[in-house]
Short mmCIF file of C-alpha atoms in Angstrom, two decimals:
data_model
loop_
_atom_site.label_atom_id
_atom_site.label_comp_id
_atom_site.label_asym_id
_atom_site.label_seq_id
_atom_site.Cartn_x
_atom_site.Cartn_y
_atom_site.Cartn_z
CA MET A 1 156.44 102.40 72.29
CA MET A 2 154.57 105.06 74.33
CA GLU A 3 150.91 105.77 73.73
CA ASN A 4 149.84 109.26 72.83
CA PRO A 5 148.37 110.69 76.07
CA GLN A 6 145.73 112.54 74.04
CA SER A 7 144.41 109.27 72.55
CA ILE A 8 143.60 107.79 75.96
CA ALA A 9 140.00 108.45 76.97
CA PRO A 10 139.62 109.87 80.47
CA GLU A 11 138.39 107.39 83.06
CA PRO A 12 134.76 108.14 84.02
CA LYS A 13 134.44 109.50 87.53
CA ALA A 14 131.96 108.68 90.26
CA ILE A 15 130.96 112.33 90.60
CA PHE A 16 128.16 114.53 89.32
CA THR A 17 127.26 118.20 89.42
CA ASP A 18 123.84 119.31 90.66
CA ALA A 19 121.65 122.09 89.25
CA GLN A 20 123.44 124.65 91.47
CA GLY A 21 126.88 123.62 90.24
CA ARG A 22 127.94 121.70 93.36
CA THR A 23 129.90 118.49 92.88
CA TRP A 24 128.86 115.28 94.66
CA SER A 25 130.77 112.03 94.95
CA THR A 26 129.00 108.71 94.43
CA ALA A 27 131.93 106.62 95.58
CA VAL A 28 130.57 103.40 97.08
CA ASN A 29 131.99 101.54 100.07
CA VAL A 30 130.54 99.03 102.53
CA ASN A 31 128.97 101.80 104.63
CA THR A 32 127.34 103.27 101.53
CA VAL A 33 125.86 99.89 100.62
CA LYS A 34 124.47 99.43 104.15
CA ARG A 35 123.08 102.99 104.27
CA ALA A 36 121.32 102.64 100.90
CA GLN A 37 119.82 99.31 102.00
CA GLN A 38 118.56 100.80 105.27
CA LEU A 39 117.17 104.04 103.82
CA THR A 40 115.76 102.84 100.50
CA GLY A 41 115.71 99.04 100.52
CA VAL A 42 117.99 99.11 97.47
CA ASN A 43 120.93 96.71 97.47
CA LEU A 44 123.49 98.57 95.36
CA LEU A 45 125.48 95.38 94.83
CA GLN A 46 122.58 93.91 92.85
CA VAL A 47 122.53 96.75 90.34
CA PHE A 48 123.74 94.43 87.57
CA ASP A 49 121.54 91.52 88.63
CA GLY A 50 117.91 91.36 87.63
CA ASP A 51 116.05 94.57 86.98
CA LEU A 52 117.48 97.07 89.49
CA LEU A 53 118.97 99.26 86.76
CA ASN A 54 115.60 99.35 85.00
CA ARG A 55 113.79 100.12 88.26
CA LEU A 56 116.14 103.02 88.95
CA ALA A 57 115.79 104.27 85.36
CA ASP A 58 111.98 104.03 85.41
CA ASP A 59 111.46 105.47 88.89
CA PRO A 60 113.13 108.87 89.33
CA VAL A 61 111.95 109.07 92.96
CA LEU A 62 113.68 105.77 93.81
CA LEU A 63 116.76 106.94 91.92
CA VAL A 64 116.96 110.27 93.78
CA ASN A 65 116.28 108.58 97.14
CA THR A 66 119.10 106.12 96.41
CA LEU A 67 121.44 108.92 95.36
CA TYR A 68 120.60 110.79 98.55
CA ALA A 69 121.43 107.70 100.62
CA VAL A 70 124.76 107.42 98.80
CA CYS A 71 125.54 111.13 99.23
CA LYS A 72 124.02 111.54 102.72
CA PRO A 73 127.30 112.27 104.59
CA GLN A 74 128.04 115.04 102.07
CA ALA A 75 124.47 116.33 102.29
CA ASP A 76 124.66 116.39 106.11
CA GLU A 77 127.96 118.25 105.96
CA ARG A 78 126.46 120.80 103.54
CA GLN A 79 123.18 120.94 105.49
CA VAL A 80 121.18 119.86 102.43
CA SER A 81 117.92 118.12 103.37
CA GLU A 82 116.56 115.16 101.43
CA GLU A 83 113.89 117.41 99.92
CA ALA A 84 116.42 120.08 98.91
CA PHE A 85 118.68 117.38 97.45
CA GLY A 86 115.82 116.15 95.27
CA GLU A 87 115.23 119.67 93.98
CA LEU A 88 118.86 119.82 92.82
CA LEU A 89 118.42 116.85 90.48
CA VAL A 90 116.51 117.83 87.36
CA GLY A 91 117.08 117.42 83.64
CA ASP A 92 120.62 116.52 82.65
CA ALA A 93 121.79 116.61 86.29
CA ILE A 94 119.67 113.55 87.16
CA GLU A 95 121.03 111.62 84.16
CA LYS A 96 124.63 112.48 85.06
CA ALA A 97 123.95 111.55 88.69
CA ALA A 98 122.63 108.13 87.63
CA GLU A 99 125.73 107.54 85.51
CA ALA A 100 127.96 108.58 88.45
CA LEU A 101 126.07 106.20 90.74
CA VAL A 102 126.69 103.27 88.39
CA ARG A 103 130.34 104.32 88.10
CA GLY A 104 130.64 104.34 91.89
CA ILE A 105 129.14 100.87 92.09
CA ILE A 106 131.44 99.53 89.36
CA ASP A 107 134.47 101.01 91.13
CA PHE A 108 133.44 99.26 94.37
CA PHE A 109 134.03 95.85 92.82
CA PRO A 110 137.49 94.27 92.48
CA LYS A 111 139.50 95.32 89.44
CA SER A 112 139.07 91.90 87.81
CA ARG A 113 135.26 92.32 87.65
CA ARG A 114 135.15 95.94 86.51
CA PRO A 115 135.69 95.34 82.75
CA VAL A 116 132.69 92.98 82.62
CA LEU A 117 130.50 95.46 84.55
CA ASP A 118 131.69 98.30 82.30
CA ARG A 119 130.68 96.30 79.23
CA LEU A 120 127.31 95.45 80.77
CA TRP A 121 126.68 99.14 81.56
CA THR A 122 127.73 100.15 78.02
CA LYS A 123 125.32 97.56 76.59
CA THR A 124 122.52 98.81 78.84
CA GLN A 125 123.09 102.39 77.69
CA GLY A 126 123.14 101.23 74.07
CA VAL A 127 119.82 99.44 74.46
CA ASN A 128 118.27 102.51 76.10
CA GLN A 129 119.56 104.76 73.30
CA ALA A 130 118.24 102.37 70.65
CA ALA A 131 114.84 102.33 72.37
CA LEU A 132 114.72 106.15 72.35
CA GLU A 133 115.66 106.26 68.67
CA LEU A 134 112.98 103.68 67.84
CA LEU A 135 110.42 105.70 69.78
CA GLY A 136 111.44 108.83 67.87
CA THR A 137 111.06 106.99 64.57
CA LYS A 138 107.62 105.73 65.55
CA ILE A 139 106.51 109.20 66.67
CA ASP A 140 107.55 110.58 63.27
CA SER A 141 105.71 107.82 61.37
CA ALA A 142 102.62 108.36 59.23
CA GLN A 143 100.68 105.97 61.47
CA VAL A 144 101.02 108.36 64.41
CA ASP A 145 99.89 111.25 62.18
CA GLN A 146 96.85 109.18 61.17
CA LEU A 147 96.12 108.32 64.80
CA VAL A 148 96.31 111.99 65.81
CA ALA A 149 94.01 112.99 62.93
CA ALA A 150 91.51 110.23 63.75
CA THR A 151 91.55 111.16 67.43
CA LEU A 152 90.94 114.85 66.66
CA ASP A 153 88.16 113.95 64.22
CA HIS A 154 86.51 111.70 66.81
CA ALA A 155 86.81 114.40 69.50
CA SER A 156 85.33 116.98 67.12
CA ARG A 157 82.35 114.73 66.31
CA GLU A 158 81.80 114.01 70.01
CA PHE A 159 81.89 117.74 70.79
CA ASP A 160 79.45 118.53 67.96
CA ALA A 161 77.09 115.79 69.16
CA GLN A 162 77.19 117.16 72.72
CA VAL A 163 76.52 120.72 71.50
CA GLN A 164 73.64 119.45 69.35
CA LYS A 165 72.17 117.59 72.33
CA GLU A 166 72.31 120.73 74.49
CA LEU A 167 70.73 122.83 71.73
CA ASP A 168 67.94 120.30 71.37
CA LYS A 169 67.28 120.53 75.12
CA LEU A 170 67.17 124.34 75.03
CA THR A 171 64.82 124.62 72.06
CA GLY A 172 62.69 121.57 72.73
CA GLU A 173 63.11 120.45 69.14
CA PRO A 174 65.99 119.15 67.02
CA VAL A 175 68.15 121.86 65.46
CA LEU A 176 69.53 120.76 62.11
CA PRO A 177 73.20 121.50 61.45
CA ALA A 178 73.99 123.85 58.57
CA SER A 179 75.11 122.10 55.41
CA GLY A 180 78.88 121.88 55.17
CA SER A 181 79.29 122.75 58.85
CA SER A 182 80.42 120.37 61.53
CA SER A 183 78.52 122.23 64.21
CA GLY A 184 74.86 122.94 64.62
CA ASN A 185 73.20 126.30 63.87
CA TRP A 186 72.00 128.39 66.73
CA PRO A 187 68.28 128.84 66.59
CA ALA A 188 67.16 132.32 65.58
CA SER A 189 66.22 134.49 68.54
CA SER A 190 62.66 135.79 68.71
CA VAL A 191 64.11 139.26 69.22
CA SER A 192 65.98 139.23 65.90
CA SER A 193 63.16 137.63 63.88
CA PRO A 194 60.60 139.98 62.41
CA ASP A 195 56.95 139.32 63.22
CA PRO A 196 54.89 138.03 60.28
#
């Protein structure tokens, strides 16, 4: 029985498109691994060991430097400097580039190991997505609203106290705040006050 060709998901590719619409390949070979190690100190083959994925996710500079090392032959051919390359990776482009880098690394390994690495990468993405959703839930919580209100109230009181202190210095005597007001009253000017 033949499978419906439309039901088969397309195989992810080790390519990404930069902010200017140019396509870059993140295919990894032995030379790529050596170049990345020399230029960035990153051993691409350890991406699934330890915390390298987290380091790359948490440090966009390290990620872009690593991507540049991987894509350097293409960048040289296109006369794109390291600085210009970094400027091409912003927003969604940097996320897609990171995914393409991982795909290139997975594809480097023998076919027998790829399914395990694919599952590990899928799990990693799932954990990251769950963390973002949890963060969103916490941001929307009443506790955060209370924290924001308390912080603003504290900042307002600090500001009022500082203004009061400066007024006291200017007048040489304490200036009492108006009732119901959170800020002090300005002392009446001798120009605007009638003489007795």
